[in-house]
PDB file of C-alpha atoms and ligand atoms in Angstrom:
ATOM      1  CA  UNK A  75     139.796 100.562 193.223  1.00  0.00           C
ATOM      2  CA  UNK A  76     136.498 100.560 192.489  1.00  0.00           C
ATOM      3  CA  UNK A  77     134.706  98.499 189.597  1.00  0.00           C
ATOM      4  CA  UNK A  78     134.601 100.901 187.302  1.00  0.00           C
ATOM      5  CA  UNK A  79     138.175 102.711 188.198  1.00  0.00           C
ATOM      6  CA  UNK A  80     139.666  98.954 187.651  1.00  0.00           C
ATOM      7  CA  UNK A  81     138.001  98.363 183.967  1.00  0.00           C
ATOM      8  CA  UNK A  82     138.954 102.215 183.087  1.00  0.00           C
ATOM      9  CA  UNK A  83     142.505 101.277 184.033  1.00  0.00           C
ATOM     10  CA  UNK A  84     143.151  97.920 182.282  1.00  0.00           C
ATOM     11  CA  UNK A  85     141.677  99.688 179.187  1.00  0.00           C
ATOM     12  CA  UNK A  86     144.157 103.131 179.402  1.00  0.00           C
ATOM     13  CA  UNK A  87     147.167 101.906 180.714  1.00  0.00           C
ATOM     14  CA  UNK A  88     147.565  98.696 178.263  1.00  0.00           C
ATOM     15  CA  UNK A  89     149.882  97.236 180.195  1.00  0.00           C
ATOM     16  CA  UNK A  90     152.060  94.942 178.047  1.00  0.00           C
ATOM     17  CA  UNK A  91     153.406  92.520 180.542  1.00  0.00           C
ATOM     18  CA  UNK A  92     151.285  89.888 181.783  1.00  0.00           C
ATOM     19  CA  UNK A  93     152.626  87.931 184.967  1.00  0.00           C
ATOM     20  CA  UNK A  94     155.442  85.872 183.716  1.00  0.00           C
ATOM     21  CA  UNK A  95     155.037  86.301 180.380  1.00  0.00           C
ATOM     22  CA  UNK A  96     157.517  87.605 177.646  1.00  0.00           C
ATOM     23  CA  UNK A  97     155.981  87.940 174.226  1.00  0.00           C
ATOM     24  CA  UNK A  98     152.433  88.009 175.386  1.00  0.00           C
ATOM     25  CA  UNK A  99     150.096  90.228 176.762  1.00  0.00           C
ATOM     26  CA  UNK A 100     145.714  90.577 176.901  1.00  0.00           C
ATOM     27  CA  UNK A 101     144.602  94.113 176.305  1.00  0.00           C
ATOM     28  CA  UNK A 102     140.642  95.897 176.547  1.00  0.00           C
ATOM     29  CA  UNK A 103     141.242  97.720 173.291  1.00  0.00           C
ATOM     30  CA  UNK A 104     139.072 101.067 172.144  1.00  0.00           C
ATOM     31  CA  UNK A 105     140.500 100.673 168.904  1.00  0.00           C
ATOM     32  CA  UNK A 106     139.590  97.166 168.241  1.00  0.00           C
ATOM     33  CA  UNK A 107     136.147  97.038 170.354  1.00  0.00           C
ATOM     34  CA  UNK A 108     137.207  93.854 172.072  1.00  0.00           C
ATOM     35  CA  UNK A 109     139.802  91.900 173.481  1.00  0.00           C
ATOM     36  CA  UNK A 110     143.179  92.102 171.760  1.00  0.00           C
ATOM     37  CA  UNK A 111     146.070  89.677 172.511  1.00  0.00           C
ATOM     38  CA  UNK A 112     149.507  91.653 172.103  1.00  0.00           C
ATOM     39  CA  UNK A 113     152.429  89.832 170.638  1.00  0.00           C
ATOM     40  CA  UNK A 114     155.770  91.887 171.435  1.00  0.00           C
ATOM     41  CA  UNK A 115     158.572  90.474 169.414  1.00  0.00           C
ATOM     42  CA  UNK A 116     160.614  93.478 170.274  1.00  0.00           C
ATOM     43  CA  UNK A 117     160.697  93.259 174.279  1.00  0.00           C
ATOM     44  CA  UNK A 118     163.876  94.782 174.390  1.00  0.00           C
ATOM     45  CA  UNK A 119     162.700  97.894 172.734  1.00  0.00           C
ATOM     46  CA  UNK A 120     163.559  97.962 168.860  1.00  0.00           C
ATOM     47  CA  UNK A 121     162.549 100.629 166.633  1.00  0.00           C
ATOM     48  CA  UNK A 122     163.929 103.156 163.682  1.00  0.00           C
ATOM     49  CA  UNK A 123     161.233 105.736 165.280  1.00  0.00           C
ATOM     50  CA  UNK A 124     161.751 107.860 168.607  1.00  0.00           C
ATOM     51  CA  UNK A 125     158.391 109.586 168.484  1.00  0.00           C
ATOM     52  CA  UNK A 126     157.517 112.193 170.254  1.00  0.00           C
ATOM     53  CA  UNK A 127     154.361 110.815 172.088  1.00  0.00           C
ATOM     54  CA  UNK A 128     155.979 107.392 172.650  1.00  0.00           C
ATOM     55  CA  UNK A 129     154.828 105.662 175.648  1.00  0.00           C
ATOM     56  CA  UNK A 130     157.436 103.010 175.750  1.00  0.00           C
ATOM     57  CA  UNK A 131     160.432 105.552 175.531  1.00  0.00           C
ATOM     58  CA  UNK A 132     158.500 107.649 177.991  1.00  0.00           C
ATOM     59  CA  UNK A 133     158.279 104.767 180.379  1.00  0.00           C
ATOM     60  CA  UNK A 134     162.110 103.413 179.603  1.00  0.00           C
ATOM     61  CA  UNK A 135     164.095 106.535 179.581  1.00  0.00           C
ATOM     62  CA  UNK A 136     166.095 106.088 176.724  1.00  0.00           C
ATOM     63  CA  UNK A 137     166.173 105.954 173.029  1.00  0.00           C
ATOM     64  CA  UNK A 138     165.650 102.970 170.968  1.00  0.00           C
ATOM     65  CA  UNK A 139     168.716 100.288 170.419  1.00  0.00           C
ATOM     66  CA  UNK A 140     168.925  97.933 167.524  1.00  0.00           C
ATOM     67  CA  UNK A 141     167.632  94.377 167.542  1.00  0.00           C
ATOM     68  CA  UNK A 142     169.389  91.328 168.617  1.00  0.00           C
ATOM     69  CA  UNK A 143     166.839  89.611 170.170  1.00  0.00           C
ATOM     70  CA  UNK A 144     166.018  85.869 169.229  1.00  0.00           C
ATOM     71  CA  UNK A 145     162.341  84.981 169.844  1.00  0.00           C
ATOM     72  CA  UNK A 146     161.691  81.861 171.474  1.00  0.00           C
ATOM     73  CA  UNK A 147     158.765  80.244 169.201  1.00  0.00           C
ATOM     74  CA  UNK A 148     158.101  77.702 171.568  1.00  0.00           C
ATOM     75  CA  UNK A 149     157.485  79.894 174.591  1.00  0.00           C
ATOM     76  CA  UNK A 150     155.683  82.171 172.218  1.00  0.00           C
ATOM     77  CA  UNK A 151     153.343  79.556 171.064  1.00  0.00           C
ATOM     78  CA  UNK A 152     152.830  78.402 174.697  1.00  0.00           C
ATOM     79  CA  UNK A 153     151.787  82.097 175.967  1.00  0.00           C
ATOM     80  CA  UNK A 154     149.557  82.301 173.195  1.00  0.00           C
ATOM     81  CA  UNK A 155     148.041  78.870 174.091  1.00  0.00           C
ATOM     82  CA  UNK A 156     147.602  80.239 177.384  1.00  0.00           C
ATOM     83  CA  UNK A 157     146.407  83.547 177.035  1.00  0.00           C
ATOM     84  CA  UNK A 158     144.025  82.433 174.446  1.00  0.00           C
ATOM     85  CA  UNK A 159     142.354  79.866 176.998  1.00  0.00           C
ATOM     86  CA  UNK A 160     141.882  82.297 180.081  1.00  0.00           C
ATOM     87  CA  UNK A 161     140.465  84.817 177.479  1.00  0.00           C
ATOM     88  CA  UNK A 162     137.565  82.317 176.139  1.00  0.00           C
ATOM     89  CA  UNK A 163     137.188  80.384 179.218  1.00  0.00           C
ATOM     90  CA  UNK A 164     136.664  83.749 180.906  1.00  0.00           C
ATOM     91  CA  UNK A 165     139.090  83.058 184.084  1.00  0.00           C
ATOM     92  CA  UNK A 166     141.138  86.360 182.523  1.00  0.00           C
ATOM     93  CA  UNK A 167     137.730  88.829 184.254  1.00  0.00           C
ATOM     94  CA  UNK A 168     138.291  86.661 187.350  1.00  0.00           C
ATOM     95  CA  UNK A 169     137.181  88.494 190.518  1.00  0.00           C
ATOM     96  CA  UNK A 170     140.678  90.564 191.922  1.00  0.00           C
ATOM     97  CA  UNK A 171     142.518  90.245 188.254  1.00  0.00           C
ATOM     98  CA  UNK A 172     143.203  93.403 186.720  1.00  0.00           C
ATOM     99  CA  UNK A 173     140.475  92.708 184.556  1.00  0.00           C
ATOM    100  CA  UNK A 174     137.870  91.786 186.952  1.00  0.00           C
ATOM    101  CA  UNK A 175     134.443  93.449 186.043  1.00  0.00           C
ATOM    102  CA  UNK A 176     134.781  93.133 182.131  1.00  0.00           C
ATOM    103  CA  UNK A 177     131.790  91.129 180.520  1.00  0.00           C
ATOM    104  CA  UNK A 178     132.890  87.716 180.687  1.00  0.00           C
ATOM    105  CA  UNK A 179     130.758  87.704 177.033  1.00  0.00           C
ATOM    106  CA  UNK A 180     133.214  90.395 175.893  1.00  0.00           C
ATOM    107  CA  UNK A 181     134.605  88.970 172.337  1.00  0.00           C
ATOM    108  CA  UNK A 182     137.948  88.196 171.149  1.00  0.00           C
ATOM    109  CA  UNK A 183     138.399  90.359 168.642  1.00  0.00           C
ATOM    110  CA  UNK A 184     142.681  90.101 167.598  1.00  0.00           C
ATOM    111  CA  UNK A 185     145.955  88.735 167.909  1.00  0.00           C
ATOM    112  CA  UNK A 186     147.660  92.023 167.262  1.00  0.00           C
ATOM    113  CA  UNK A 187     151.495  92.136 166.411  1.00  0.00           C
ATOM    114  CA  UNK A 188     152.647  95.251 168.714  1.00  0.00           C
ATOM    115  CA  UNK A 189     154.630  95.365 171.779  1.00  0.00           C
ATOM    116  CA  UNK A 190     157.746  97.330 172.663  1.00  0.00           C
ATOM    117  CA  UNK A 191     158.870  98.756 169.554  1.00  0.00           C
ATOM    118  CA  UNK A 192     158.416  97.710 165.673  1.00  0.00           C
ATOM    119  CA  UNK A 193     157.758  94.086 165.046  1.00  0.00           C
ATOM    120  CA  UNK A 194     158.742  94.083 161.554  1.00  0.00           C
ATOM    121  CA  UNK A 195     162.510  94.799 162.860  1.00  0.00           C
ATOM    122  CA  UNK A 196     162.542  91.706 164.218  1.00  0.00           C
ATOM    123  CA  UNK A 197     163.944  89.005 161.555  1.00  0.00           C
ATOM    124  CA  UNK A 198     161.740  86.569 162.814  1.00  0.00           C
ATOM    125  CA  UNK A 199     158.673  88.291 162.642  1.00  0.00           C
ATOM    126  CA  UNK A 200     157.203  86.072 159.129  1.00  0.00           C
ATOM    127  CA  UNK A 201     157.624  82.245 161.812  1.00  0.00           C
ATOM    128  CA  UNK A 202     156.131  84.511 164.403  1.00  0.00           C
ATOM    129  CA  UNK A 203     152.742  85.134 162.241  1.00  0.00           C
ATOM    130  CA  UNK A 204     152.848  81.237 160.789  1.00  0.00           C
ATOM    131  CA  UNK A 205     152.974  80.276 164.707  1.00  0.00           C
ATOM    132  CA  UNK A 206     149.853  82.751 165.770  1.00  0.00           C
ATOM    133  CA  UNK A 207     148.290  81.966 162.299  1.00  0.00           C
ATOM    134  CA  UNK A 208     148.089  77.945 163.750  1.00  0.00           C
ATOM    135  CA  UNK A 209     147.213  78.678 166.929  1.00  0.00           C
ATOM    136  CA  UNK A 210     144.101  81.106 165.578  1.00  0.00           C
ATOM    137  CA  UNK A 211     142.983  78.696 163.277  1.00  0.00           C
ATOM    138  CA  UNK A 212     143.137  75.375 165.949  1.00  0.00           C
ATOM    139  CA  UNK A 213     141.543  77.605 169.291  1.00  0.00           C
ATOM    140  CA  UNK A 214     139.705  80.530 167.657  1.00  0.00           C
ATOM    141  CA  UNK A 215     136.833  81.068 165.215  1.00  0.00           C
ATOM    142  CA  UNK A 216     137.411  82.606 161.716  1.00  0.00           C
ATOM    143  CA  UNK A 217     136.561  86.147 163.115  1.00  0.00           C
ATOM    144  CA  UNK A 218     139.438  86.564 165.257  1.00  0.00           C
ATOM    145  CA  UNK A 219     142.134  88.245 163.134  1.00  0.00           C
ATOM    146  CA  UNK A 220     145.690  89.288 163.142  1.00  0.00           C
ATOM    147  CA  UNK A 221     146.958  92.527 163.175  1.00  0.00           C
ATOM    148  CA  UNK A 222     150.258  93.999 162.438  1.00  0.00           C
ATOM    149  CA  UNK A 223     150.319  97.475 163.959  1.00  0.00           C
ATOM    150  CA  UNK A 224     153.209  98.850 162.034  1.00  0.00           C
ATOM    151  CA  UNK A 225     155.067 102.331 161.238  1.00  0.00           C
ATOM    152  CA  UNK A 226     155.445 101.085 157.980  1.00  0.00           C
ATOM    153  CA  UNK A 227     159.304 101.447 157.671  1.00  0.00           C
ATOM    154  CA  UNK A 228     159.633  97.834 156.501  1.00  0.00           C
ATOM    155  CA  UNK A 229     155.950  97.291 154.781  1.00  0.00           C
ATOM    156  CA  UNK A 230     157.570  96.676 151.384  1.00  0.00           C
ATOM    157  CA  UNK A 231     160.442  94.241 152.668  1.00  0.00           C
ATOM    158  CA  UNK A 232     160.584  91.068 150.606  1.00  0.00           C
ATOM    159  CA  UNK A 233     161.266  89.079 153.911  1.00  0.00           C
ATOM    160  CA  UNK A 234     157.818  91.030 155.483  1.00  0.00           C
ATOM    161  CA  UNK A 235     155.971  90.681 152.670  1.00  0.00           C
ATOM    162  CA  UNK A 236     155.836  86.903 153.243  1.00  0.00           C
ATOM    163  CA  UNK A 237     154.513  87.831 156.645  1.00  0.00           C
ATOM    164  CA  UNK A 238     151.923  89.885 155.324  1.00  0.00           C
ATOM    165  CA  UNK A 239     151.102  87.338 152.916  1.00  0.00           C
ATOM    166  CA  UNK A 240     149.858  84.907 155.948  1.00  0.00           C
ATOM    167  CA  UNK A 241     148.895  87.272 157.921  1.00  0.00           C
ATOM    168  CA  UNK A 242     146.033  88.282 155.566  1.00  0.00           C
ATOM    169  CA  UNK A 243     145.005  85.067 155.032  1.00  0.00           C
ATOM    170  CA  UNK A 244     144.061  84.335 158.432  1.00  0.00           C
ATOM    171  CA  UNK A 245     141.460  87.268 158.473  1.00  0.00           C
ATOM    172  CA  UNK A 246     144.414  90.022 158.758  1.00  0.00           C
ATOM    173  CA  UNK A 247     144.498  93.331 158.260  1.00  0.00           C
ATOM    174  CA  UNK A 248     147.458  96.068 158.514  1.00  0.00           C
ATOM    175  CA  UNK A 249     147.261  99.060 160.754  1.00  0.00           C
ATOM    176  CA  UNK A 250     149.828 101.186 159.537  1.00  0.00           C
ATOM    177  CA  UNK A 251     150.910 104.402 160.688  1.00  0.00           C
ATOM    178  CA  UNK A 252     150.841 107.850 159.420  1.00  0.00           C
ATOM    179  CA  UNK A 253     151.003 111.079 161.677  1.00  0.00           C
ATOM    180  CA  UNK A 254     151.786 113.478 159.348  1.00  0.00           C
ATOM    181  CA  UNK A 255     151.374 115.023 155.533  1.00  0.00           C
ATOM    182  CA  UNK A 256     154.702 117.030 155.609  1.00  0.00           C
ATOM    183  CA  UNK A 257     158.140 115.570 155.828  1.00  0.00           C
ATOM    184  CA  UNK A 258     158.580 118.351 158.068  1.00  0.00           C
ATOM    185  CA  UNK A 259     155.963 117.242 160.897  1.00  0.00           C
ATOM    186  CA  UNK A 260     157.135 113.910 159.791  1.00  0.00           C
ATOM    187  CA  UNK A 261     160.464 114.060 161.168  1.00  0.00           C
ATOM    188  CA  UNK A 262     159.414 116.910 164.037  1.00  0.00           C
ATOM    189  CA  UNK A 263     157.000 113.511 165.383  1.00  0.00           C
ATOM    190  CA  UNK A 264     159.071 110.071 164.378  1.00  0.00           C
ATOM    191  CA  UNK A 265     162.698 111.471 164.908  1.00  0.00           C
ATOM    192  CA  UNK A 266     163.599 108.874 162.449  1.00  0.00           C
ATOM    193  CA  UNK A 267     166.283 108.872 159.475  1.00  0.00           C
ATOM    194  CA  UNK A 268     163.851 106.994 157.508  1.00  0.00           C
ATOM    195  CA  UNK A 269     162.789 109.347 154.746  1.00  0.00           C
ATOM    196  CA  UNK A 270     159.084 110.032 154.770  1.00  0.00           C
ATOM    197  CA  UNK A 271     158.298 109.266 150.879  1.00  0.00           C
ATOM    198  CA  UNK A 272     159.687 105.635 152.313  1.00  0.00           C
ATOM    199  CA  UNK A 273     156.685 105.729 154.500  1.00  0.00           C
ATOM    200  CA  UNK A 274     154.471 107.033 151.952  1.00  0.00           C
ATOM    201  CA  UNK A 275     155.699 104.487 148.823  1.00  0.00           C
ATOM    202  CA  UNK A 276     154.885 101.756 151.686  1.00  0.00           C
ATOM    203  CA  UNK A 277     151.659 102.279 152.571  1.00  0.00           C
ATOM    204  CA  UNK A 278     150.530 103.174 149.053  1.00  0.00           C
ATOM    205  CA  UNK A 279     152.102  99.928 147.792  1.00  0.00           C
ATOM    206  CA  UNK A 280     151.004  97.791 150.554  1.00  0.00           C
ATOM    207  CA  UNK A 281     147.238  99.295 150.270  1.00  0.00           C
ATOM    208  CA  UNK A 282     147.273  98.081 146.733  1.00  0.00           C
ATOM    209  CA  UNK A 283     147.388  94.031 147.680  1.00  0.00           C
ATOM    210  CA  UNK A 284     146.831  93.968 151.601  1.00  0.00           C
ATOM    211  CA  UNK A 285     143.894  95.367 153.435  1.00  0.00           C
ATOM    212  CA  UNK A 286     145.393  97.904 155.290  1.00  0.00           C
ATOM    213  CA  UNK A 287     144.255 100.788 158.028  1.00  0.00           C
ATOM    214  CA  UNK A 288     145.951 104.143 158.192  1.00  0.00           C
ATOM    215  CA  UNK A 289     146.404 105.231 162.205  1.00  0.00           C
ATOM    216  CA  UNK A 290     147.620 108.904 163.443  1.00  0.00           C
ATOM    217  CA  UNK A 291     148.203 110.553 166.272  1.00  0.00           C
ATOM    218  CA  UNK A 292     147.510 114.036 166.805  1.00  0.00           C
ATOM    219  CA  UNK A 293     148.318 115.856 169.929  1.00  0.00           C
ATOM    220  CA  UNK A 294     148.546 118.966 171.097  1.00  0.00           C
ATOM    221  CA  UNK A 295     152.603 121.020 171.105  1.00  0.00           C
ATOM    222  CA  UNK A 296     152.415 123.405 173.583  1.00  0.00           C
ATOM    223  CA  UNK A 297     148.892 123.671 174.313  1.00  0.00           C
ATOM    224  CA  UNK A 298     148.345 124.211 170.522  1.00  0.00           C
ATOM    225  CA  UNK A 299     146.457 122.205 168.159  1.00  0.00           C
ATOM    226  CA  UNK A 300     147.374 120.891 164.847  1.00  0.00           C
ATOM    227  CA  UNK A 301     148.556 123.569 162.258  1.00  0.00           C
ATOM    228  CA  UNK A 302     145.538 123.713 159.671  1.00  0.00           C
ATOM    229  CA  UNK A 303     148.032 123.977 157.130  1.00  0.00           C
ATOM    230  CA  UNK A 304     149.236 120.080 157.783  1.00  0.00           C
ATOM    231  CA  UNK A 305     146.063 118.910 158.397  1.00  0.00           C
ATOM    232  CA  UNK A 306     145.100 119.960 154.923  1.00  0.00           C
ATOM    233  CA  UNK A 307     148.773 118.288 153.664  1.00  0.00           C
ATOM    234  CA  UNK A 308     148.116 114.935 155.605  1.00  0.00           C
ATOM    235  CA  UNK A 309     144.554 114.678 153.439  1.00  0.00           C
ATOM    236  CA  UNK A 310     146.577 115.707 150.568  1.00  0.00           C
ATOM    237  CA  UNK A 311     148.536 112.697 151.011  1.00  0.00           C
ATOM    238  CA  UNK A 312     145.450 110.204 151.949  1.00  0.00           C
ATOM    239  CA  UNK A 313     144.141 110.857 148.806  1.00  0.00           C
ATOM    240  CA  UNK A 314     147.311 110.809 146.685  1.00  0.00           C
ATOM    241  CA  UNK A 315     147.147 107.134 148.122  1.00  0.00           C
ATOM    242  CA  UNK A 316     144.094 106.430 147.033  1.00  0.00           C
ATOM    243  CA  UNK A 317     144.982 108.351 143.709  1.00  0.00           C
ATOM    244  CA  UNK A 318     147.706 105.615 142.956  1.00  0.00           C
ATOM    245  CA  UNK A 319     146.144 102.632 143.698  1.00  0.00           C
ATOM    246  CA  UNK A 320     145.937 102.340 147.610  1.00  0.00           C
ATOM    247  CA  UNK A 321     142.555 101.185 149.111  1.00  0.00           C
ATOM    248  CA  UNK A 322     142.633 102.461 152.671  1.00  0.00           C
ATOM    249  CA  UNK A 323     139.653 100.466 154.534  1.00  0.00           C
ATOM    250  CA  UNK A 324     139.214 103.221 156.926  1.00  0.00           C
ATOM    251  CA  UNK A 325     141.472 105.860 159.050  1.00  0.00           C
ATOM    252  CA  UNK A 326     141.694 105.770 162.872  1.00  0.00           C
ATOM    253  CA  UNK A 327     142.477 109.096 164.315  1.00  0.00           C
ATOM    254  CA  UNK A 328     143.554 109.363 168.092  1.00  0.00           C
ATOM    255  CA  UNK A 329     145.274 111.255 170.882  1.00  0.00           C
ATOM    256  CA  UNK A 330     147.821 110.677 173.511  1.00  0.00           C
ATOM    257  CA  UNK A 331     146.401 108.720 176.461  1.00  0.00           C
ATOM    258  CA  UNK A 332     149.808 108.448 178.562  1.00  0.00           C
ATOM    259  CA  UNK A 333     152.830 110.066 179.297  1.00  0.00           C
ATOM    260  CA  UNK A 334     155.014 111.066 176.617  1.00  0.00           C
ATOM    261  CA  UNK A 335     159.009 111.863 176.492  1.00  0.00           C
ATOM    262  CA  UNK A 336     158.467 115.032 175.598  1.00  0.00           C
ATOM    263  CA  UNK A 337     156.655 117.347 178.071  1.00  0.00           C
ATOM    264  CA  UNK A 338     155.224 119.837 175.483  1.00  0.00           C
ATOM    265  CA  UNK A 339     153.371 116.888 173.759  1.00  0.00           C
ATOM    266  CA  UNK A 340     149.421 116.560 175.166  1.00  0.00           C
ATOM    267  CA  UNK A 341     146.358 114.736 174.564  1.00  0.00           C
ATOM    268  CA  UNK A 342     143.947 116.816 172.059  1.00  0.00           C
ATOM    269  CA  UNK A 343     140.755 118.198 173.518  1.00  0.00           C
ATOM    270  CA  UNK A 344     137.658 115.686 171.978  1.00  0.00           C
ATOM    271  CA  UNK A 345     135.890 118.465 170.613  1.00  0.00           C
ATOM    272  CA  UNK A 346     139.316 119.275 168.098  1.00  0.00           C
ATOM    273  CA  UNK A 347     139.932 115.861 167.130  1.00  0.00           C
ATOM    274  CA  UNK A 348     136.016 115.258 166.318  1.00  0.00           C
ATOM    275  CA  UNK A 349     136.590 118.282 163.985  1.00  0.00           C
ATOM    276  CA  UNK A 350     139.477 116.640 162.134  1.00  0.00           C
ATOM    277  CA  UNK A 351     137.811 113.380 161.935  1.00  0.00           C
ATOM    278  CA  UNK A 352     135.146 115.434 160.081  1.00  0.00           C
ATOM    279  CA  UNK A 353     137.201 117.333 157.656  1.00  0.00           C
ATOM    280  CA  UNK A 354     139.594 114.564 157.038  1.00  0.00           C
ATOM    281  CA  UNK A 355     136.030 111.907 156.496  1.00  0.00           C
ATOM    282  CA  UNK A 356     134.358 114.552 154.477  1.00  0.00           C
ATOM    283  CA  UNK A 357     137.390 115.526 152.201  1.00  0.00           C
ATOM    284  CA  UNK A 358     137.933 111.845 151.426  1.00  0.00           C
ATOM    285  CA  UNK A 359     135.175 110.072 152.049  1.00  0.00           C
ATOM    286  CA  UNK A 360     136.849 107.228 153.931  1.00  0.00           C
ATOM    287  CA  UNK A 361     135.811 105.712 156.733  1.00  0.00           C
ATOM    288  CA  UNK A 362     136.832 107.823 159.430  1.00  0.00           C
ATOM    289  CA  UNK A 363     136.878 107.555 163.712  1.00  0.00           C
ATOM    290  CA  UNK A 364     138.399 109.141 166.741  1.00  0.00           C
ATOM    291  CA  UNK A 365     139.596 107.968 169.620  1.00  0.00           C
ATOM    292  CA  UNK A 366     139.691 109.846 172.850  1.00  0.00           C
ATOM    293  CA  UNK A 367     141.900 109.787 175.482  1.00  0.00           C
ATOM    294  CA  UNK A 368     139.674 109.695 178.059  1.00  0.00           C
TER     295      UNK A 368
HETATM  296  S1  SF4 B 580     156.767 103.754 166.140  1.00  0.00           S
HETATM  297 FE1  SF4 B 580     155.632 103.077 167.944  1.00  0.00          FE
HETATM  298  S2  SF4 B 580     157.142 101.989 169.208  1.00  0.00           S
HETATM  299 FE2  SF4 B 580     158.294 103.163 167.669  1.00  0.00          FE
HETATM  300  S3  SF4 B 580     158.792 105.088 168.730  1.00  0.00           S
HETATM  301 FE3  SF4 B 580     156.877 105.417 167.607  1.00  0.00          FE
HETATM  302  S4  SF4 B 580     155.232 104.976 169.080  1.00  0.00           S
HETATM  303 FE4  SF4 B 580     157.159 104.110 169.911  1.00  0.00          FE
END
């Protein structure tokens, strides 16, 4: 593998197992413009979606199973001690390690709460974010931030919102998910029995006290784009956010960029998700960027 092949694949295929480690994982992220230290609380795959585009499910060949997982806060705070330390002393780009060839100057930009399934599920997410919270603030500088990347099922929790509490104080943010404006495209993507005003009442509520991000995936179903019809439903619903007191900081549109369960489900050509990007930035003049999946 050649330079270039070996930075193209650390950045695509995210892999979210790093030697030994369990809860812990470096990534090159597009979406962050940096390096971004995963932090899967759910390794044994927890989640109340089974989306259609799901990497995870496409890799493990199964549906999701409920949580009963205890995290280990010791080993968690040790990986992230570790991690941490090969990412600023630069021995992560080493010459032969998967990320050999990335600028050693390249920044650390997160500690991002993702993983395996939905790290809200797991009851012990709240010590999880006090235990990265001390770590950020004793071997990182002020910019490095947390980030919960979230379906939003649980947002308005009491026992998350704690979480969220400290998470936004240590330069957080919330990247919360949103793939459709219709409960019917809703339920066609997440497979989920959580009702889609649920999602809806979350993010609008959470937007009004956390700084939050709004990410979707579009895709292509059998070779055919998004229906114009929910595209024009999904702003709908952006701005009846915004309409009730949500502040969305910006909206991150992207494709698939792996293999998916389902076979009908592909990446969206660059050219049709720039075109979204620009109807959905122009109709509600947020902040508004695609992601490609190559
Ligand atoms: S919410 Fe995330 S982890 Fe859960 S099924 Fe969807 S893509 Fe997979």
């Amino acid at each position: 593998m050649n330079m270039t092949s070996t930075i193209k694949s650390a950045i695509q295929h995210h892999p979210r197992q790093f030697g030994l480690m369990r809860y812990v994982y470096p990534v090159v992220s597009r979406r962050s413009g940096g390096v971004s230290i995963g932090i899967n609380l759910t390794p044994d795959g927890t989640c109340q979606f089974s989306c259609v585009y799901c990497q995870v499910l496409a890799e493990a060949g199964r549906s999701y199973k409920q949580f009963n997982e205890t995290i280990d806060l010791q080993r968690l705070d040790d990986e992230l001690r570790q991690v941490v330390t090969v990412v600023l002393n630069g021995s992560l780009f080493a010459d032969g390690s998967l990320f050999a060839g990335i600028d050693r100057g390249i920044r650390l930009n997160d500690f991002a709460f993702s993983g395996d399934g939905e790290p809200t599920m797991s009851p012990m997410f709240t010590a999880a974010v006090e235990r990265a919270a001390a770590v950020r603030t004793e071997l990182c500088s002020d910019d490095v931030r947390l980030v919960l990347i979230t379906n939003a099922t649980r947002l308005c929790n009491a026992d998350v919102v704690v979480g969220l509490e400290r998470l936004t104080k240590s330069n957080g943010e919330i990247w919360a998910k949103l793939d459709a404006g219709t409960e019917h495209h809703y339920k066609y993507v997440s497979r989920s029995h959580v009702p889609f005003a649920t999602i809806i009442k979350n993010i609008t509520e959470t937007a009004k006290h956390f700084p939050l991000v709004i990410q979707t995936c579009l895709f292509a179903t059998n070779n055919e784009s998004p229906d114009k019809k929910e595209i024009e439903a999904y702003i709908k619903q952006i701005k009846g956010i915004v309409a009730n007191g949500g502040k969305i900081l910006r909206l991150q549109l992207y494709t698939v960029a792996r293999k998916t369960p389902e076979p009908q489900v592909t990446p969206l050509d660059n050219e049709v998700l720039d075109k979204i990007a620009e109807q959905v930035r122009n109709e509600t003049g947020i902040k508004t960027e695609a992601f490609y999946s190559r």
